[in-house]
CSV table of C-alpha atoms in Angstrom, one decimal:
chain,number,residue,atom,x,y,z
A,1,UNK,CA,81.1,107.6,120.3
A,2,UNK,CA,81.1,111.4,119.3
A,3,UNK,CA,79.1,111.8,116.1
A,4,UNK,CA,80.8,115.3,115.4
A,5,UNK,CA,84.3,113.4,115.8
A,6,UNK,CA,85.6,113.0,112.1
A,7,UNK,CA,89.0,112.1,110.7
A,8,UNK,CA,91.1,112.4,107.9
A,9,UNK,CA,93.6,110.4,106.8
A,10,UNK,CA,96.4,111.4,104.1
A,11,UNK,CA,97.2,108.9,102.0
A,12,UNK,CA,98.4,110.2,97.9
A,13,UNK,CA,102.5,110.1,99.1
A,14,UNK,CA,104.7,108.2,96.9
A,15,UNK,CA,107.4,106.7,99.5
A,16,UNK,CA,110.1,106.9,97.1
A,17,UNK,CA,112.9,106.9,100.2
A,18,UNK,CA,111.2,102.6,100.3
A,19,UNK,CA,112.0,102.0,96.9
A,20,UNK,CA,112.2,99.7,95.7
A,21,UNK,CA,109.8,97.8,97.7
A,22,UNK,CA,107.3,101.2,97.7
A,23,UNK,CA,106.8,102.3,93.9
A,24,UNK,CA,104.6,105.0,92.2
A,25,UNK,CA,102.0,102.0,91.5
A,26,UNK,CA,102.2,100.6,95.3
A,27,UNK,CA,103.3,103.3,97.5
A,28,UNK,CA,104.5,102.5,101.1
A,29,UNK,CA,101.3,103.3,102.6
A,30,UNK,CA,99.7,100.2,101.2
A,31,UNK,CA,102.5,98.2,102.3
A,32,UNK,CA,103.3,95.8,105.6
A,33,UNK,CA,106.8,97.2,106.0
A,34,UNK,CA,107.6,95.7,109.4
A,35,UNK,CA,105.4,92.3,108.8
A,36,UNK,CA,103.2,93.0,111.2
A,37,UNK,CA,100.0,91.6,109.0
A,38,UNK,CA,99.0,94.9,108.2
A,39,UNK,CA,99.6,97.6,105.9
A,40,UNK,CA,100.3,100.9,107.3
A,41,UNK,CA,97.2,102.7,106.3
A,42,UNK,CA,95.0,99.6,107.9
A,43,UNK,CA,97.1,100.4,111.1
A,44,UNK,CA,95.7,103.9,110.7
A,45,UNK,CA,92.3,103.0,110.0
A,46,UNK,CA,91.9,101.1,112.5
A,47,UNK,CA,93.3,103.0,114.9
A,48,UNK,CA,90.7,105.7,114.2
A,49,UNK,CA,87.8,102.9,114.2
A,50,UNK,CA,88.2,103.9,118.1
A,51,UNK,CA,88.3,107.2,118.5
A,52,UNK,CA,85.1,108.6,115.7
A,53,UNK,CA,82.5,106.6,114.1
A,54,UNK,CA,83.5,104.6,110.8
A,55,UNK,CA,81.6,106.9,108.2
A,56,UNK,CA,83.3,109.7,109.8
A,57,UNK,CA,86.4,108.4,107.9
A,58,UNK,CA,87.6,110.2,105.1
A,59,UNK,CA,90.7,109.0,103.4
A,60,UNK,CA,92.2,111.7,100.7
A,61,UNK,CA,94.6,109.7,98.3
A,62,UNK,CA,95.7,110.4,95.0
A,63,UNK,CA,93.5,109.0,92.1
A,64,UNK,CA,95.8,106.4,91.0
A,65,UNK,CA,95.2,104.5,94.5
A,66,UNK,CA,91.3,104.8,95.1
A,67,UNK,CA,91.0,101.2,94.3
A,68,UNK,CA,93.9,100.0,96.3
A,69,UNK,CA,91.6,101.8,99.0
A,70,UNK,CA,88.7,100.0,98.3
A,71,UNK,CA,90.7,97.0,98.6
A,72,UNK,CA,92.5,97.6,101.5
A,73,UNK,CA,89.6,99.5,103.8
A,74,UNK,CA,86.7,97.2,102.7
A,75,UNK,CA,84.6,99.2,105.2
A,76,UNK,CA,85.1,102.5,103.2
A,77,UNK,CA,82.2,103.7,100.7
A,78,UNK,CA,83.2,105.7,97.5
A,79,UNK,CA,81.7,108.7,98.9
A,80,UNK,CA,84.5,108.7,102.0
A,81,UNK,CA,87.5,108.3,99.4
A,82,UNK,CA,88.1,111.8,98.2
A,83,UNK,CA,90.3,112.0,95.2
A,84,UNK,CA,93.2,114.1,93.9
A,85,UNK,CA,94.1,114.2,90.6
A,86,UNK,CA,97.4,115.7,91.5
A,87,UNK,CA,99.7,115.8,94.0
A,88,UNK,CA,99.7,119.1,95.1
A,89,UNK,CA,101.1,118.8,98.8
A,90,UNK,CA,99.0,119.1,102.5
A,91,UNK,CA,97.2,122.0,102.3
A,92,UNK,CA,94.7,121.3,99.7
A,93,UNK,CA,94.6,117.6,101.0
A,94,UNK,CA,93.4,119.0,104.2
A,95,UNK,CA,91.4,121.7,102.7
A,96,UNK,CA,89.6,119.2,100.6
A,97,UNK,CA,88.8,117.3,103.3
A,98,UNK,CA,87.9,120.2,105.8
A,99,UNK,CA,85.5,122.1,103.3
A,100,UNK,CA,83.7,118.8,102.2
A,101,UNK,CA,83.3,117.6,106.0
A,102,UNK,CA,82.5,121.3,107.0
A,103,UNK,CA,79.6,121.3,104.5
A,104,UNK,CA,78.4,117.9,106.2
A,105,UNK,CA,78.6,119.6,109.6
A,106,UNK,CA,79.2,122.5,111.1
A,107,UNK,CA,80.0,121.5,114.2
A,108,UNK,CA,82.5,118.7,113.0
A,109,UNK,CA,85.6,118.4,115.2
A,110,UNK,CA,88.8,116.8,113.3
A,111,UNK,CA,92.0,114.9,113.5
A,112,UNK,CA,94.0,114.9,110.3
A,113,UNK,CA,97.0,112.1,110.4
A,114,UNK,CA,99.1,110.8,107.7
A,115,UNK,CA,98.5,106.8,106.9
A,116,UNK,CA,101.9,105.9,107.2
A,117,UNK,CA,103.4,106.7,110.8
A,118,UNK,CA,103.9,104.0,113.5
A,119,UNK,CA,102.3,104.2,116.6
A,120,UNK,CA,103.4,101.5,118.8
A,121,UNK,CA,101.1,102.7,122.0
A,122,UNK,CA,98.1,102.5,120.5
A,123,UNK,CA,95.9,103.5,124.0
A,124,UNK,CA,98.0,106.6,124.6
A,125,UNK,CA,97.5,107.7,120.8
A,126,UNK,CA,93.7,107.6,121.1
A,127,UNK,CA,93.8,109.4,124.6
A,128,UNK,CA,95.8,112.2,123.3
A,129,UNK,CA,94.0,112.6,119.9
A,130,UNK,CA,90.7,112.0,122.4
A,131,UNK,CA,92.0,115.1,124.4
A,132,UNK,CA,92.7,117.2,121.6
A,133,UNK,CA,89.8,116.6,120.2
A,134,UNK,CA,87.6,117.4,123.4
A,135,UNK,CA,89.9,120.8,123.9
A,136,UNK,CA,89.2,121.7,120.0
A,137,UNK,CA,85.6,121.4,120.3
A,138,UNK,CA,85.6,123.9,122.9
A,139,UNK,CA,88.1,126.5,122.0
A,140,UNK,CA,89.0,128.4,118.8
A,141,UNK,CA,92.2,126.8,118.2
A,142,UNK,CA,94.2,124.9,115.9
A,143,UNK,CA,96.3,121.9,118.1
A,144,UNK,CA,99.7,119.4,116.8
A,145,UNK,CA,100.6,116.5,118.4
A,146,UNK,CA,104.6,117.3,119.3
A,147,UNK,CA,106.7,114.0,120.1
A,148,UNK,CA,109.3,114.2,123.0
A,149,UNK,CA,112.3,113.5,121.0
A,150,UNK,CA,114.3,110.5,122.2
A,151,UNK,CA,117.7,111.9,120.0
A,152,UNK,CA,118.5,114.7,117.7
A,153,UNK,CA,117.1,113.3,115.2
A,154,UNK,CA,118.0,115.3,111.9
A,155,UNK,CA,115.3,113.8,109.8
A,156,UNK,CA,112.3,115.5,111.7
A,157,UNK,CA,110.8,118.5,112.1
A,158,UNK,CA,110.7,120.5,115.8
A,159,UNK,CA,108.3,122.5,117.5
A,160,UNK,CA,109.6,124.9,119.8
A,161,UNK,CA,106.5,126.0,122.7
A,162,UNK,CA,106.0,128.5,125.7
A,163,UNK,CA,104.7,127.9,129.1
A,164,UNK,CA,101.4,129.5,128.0
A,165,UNK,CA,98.8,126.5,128.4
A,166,UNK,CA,95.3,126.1,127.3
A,167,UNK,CA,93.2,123.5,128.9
A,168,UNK,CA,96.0,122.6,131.4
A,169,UNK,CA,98.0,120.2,128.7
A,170,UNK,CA,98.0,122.4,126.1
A,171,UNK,CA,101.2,124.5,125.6
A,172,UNK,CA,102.0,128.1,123.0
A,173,UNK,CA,103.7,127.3,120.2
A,174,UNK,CA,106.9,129.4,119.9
A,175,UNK,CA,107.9,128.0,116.6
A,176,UNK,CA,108.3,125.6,113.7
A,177,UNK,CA,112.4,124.4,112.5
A,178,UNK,CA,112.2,122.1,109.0
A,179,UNK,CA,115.1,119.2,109.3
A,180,UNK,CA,117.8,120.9,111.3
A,181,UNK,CA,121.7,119.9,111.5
A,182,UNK,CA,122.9,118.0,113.9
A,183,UNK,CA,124.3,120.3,116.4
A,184,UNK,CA,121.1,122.6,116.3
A,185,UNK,CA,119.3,119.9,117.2
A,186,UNK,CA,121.3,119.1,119.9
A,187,UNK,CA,120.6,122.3,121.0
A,188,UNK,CA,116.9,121.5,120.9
A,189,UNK,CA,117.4,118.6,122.9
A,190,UNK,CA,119.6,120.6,125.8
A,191,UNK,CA,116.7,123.3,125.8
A,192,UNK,CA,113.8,120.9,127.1
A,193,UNK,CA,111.0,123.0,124.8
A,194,UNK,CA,111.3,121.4,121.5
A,195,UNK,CA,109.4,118.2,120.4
A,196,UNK,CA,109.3,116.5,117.2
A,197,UNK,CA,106.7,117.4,114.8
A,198,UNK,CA,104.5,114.1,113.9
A,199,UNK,CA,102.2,115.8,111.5
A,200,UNK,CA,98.8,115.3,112.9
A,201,UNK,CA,96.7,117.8,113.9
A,202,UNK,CA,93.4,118.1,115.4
A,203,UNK,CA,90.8,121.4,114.9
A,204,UNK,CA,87.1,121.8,114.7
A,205,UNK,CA,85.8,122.9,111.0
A,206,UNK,CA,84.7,126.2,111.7
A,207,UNK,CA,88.7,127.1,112.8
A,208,UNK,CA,90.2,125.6,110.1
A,209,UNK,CA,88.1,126.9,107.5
A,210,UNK,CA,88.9,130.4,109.6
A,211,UNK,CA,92.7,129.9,109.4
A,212,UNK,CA,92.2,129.2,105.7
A,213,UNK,CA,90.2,132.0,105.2
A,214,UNK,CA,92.6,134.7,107.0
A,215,UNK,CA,96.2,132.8,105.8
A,216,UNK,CA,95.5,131.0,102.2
A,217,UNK,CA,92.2,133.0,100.6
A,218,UNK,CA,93.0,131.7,97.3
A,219,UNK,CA,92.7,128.1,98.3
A,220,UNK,CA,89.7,129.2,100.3
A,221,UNK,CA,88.0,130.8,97.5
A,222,UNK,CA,88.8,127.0,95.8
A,223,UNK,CA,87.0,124.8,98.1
A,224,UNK,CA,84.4,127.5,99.1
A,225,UNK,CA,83.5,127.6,95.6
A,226,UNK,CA,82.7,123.7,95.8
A,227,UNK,CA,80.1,124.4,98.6
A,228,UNK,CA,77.2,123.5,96.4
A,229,UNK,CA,78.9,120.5,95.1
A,230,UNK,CA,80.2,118.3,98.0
A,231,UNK,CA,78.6,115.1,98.1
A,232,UNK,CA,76.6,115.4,94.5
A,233,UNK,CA,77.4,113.5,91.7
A,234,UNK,CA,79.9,116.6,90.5
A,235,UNK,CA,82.0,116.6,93.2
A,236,UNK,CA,85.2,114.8,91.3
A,237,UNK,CA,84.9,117.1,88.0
A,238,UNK,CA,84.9,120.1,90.4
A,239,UNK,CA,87.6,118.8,92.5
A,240,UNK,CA,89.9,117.8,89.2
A,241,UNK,CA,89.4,121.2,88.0
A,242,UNK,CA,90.0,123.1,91.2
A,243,UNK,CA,93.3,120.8,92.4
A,244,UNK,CA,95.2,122.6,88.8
A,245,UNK,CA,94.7,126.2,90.7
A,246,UNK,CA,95.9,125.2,94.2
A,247,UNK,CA,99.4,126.5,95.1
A,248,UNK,CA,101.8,123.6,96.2
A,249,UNK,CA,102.3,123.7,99.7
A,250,UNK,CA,102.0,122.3,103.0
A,251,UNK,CA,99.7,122.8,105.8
A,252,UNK,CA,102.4,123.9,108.0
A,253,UNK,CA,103.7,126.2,106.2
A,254,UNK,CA,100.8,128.0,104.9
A,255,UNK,CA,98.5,128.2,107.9
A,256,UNK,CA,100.7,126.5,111.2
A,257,UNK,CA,103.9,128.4,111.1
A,258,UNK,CA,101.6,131.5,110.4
A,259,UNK,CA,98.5,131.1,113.2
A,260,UNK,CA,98.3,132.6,116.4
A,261,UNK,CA,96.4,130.1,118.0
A,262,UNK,CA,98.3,127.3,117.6
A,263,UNK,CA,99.0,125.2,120.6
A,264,UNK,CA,101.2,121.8,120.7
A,265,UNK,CA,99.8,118.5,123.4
A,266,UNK,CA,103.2,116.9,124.2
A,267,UNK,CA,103.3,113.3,123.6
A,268,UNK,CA,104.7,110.1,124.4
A,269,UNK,CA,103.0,107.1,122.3
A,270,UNK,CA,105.5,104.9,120.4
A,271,UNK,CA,105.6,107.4,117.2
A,272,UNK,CA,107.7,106.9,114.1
A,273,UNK,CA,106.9,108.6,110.6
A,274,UNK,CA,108.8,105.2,109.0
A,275,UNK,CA,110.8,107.8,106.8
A,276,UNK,CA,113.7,105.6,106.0
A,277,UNK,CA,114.9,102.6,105.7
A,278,UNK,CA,117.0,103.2,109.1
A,279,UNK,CA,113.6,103.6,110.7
A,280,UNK,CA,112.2,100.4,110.0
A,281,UNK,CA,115.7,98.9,111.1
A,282,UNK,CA,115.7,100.6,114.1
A,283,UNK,CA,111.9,99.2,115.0
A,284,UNK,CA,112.7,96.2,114.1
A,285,UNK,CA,113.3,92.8,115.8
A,286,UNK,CA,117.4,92.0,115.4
A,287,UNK,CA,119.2,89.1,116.1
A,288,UNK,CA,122.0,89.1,118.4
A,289,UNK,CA,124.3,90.7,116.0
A,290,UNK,CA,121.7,93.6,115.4
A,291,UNK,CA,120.9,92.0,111.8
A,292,UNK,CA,117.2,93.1,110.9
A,293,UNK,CA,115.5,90.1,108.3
A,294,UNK,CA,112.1,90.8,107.0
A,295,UNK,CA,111.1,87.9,106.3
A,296,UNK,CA,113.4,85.7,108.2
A,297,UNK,CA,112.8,82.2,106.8
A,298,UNK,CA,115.2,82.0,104.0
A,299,UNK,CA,118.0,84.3,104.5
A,300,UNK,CA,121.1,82.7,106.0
A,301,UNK,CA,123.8,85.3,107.1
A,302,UNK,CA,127.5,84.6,107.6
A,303,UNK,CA,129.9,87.0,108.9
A,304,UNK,CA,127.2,90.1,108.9
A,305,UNK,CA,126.3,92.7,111.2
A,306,UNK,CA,123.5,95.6,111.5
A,307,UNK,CA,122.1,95.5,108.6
A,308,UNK,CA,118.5,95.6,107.1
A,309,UNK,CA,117.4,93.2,105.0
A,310,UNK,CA,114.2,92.4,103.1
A,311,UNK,CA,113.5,90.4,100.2
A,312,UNK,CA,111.0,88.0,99.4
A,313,UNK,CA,109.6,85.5,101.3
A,314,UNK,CA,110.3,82.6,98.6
A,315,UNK,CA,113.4,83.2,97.9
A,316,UNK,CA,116.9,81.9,99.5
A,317,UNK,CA,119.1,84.6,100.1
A,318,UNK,CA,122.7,84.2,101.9
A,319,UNK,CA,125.1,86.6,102.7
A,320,UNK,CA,129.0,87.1,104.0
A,321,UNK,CA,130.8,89.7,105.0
A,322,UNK,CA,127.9,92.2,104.9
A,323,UNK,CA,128.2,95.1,107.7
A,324,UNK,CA,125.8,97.8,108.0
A,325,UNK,CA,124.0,97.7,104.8
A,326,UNK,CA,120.7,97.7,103.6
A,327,UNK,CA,119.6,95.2,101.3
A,328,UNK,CA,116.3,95.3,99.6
A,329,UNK,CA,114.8,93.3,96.6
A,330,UNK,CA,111.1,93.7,95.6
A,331,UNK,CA,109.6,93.9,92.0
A,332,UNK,CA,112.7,92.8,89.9
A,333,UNK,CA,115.0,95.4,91.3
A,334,UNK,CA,117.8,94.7,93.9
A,335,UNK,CA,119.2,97.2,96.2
A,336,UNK,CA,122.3,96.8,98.1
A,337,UNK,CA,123.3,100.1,100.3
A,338,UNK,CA,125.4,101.3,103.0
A,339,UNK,CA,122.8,101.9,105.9
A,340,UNK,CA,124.7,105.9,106.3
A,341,UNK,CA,124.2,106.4,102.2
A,342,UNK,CA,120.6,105.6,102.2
A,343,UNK,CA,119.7,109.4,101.8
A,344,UNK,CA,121.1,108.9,98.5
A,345,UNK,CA,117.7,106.8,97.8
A,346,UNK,CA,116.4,109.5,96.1
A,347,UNK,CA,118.7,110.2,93.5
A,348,UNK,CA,119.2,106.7,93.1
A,349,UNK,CA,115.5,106.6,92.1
A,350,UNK,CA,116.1,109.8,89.8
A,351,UNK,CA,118.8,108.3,88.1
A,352,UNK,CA,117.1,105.2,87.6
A,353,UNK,CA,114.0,106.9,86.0
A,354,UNK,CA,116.4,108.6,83.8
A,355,UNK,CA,118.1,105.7,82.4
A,356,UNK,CA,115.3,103.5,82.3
A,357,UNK,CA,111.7,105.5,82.4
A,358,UNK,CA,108.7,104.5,84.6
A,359,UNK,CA,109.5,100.8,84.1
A,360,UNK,CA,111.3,100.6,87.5
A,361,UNK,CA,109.6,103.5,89.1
């Protein structure tokens, strides 16, 4: 195995589109959603436990969840848990992690991936990050894993790419589109050169610490300035202080959409970001009226259709007449919604915290 393979896995979201079963304590992340026996970020964890050598794993998580870490990745030492004290979106995340590995070594080579996405081919995910990975380490360039879209999905982002091609796999991007309609994306379909943007990237240190350098200086100047403190015992205080200075916002738009050497390995491995609750239902196991239980053992179901439910294993649960709804109960709250209303989630959550504070939340 590569010693100058390294990853970095974001883990400080909240998941508040899974409440109520993901809160602000116990974010999705840390959570067996499908009830597969593993939480998402031990899926992710372990997926990487093949592809770079386990002290080569950083996870960079909100402060709050360091011990739910600890708990979760039992193979993780404090030293590979780096801490933010705020969320300030995925450009500091990664330019935490990419300053403090860069310091390590020079010659690091890095895949950055969130710790809550699905991957359902496991093989073909570690031979594409594996390719990206050999193809950073030799060139100066900055490479995104693009999904071939199965629909027009509105709920992801696209990458649009040219028939330039590095390394023989390895195509131009054109451009980046946030969370089009559905006709544009439609349109993206019909065209053949857009694929869905899964968020993980792969680069070698010394380019992403260039791209920083060239399209966010003031962040730079941040983590730069933490050079003699990566690794000591002052690392956190540093890092506390310099997370109130960073600018909120995300790796892709502050360096991706921006770079000139960006280049996108299409993909094909079984990928879901688990966004919604319509995700999970459509990875899930259904019975022959396309009902989705997790768990199963005590919900009975009369009269019901397509819909997504999961409540807790212990308790007996029977309904009638249901059709296309999502129903959820974890931590003393019930939720009972239309399956085409769950982008309402959100405000539901608002509104809840408004009425009732943090005690729901």
């Amino acid at each position: 195995m590569n010693k100058n393979y390294y990853a970095i896995i974001m883990a400080g979201g909240i998941g508040s589109r899974f409440w109520p079963i993901s809160r602000t304590s116990h974010p999705k992340q840390f959570i067996d959603i499908l009830g597969t026996g593993k939480t998402l970020i031990q899926q992710t964890y372990d997926r990487f436990l093949k592809i770079c050598p386990q002290e080569n794993i950083y996870i960079v998580t909100n402060e709050n969840y360091s011990d739910l870490v600890k708990t979760q990745l039992p193979g993780i030492s404090d030293h590979q848990i780096l801490t933010e004290p705020v969320m300030r979106n995925t450009a500091p995340c990664v330019a935490y992690g990419s300053f403090k590995i860069e310091n390590l070594n020079p010659d690091a080579i890095l895949a950055v991936a969130p710790s809550d996405s699905l991957i359902l081919d496991e093989p073909k995910y570690i031979e594409s990050v594996n390719l990206s990975m050999e193809t950073a380490a030799k060139n100066d360039c900055l490479i995104t894993l693009g999904i071939k879209p199965s629909r027009p999905d509105t709920g992801y982002g696209y990458i649009q790419y040219n028939d330039q091609l590095l390394n023989g796999d390895f195509h131009k991007v054109k451009t980046f589109t946030e969370k089009p309609s559905l006709d544009i994306a439609k349109t993206f379909l019909q065209s053949g050169d857009f694929l869905w943007n899964a968020g993980i990237f792969v680069w070698s240190a010394k380019s992403i610490v260039k791209a920083f350098e060239k399209y966010l200086p003031d962040m730079t100047d941040i983590f730069a300035d933490a050079r003699s403190v990566y690794n000591t015992e002052n690392e956190r205080q540093h890092i506390s202080n310099a997370y109130q200075q960073c600018t909120n916002i995300s790796i892709d738009y502050g360096i991706m959409e921006k770079a000139d050497n960006v280049y996108v390995l299409p993909s094909e491995f079984g990928w879901s970001d688990l966004g919604t609750w319509t995700s999970v239902y459509q990875l899930a196991e259904k019975d022959y009226v396309g009902n989705a239980v997790i768990p199963s053992e005590k919900v009975i179901m009369y009269d019901s259709s397509n819909c997504m439910v999961n409540v807790p294993g212990e308790k007996l649960v029977v309904l009638q007449g249901m059709h296309d709804f999502i129903v959820v109960e974890a931590n003393n709250t019930l939720m009972i919604c239309p399956r085409d209303q769950e982008q309402s989630v959100k405000q539901i959550v608002a509104d809840v915290k408004q009425k009732f504070g943090n005690k729901y939340i």
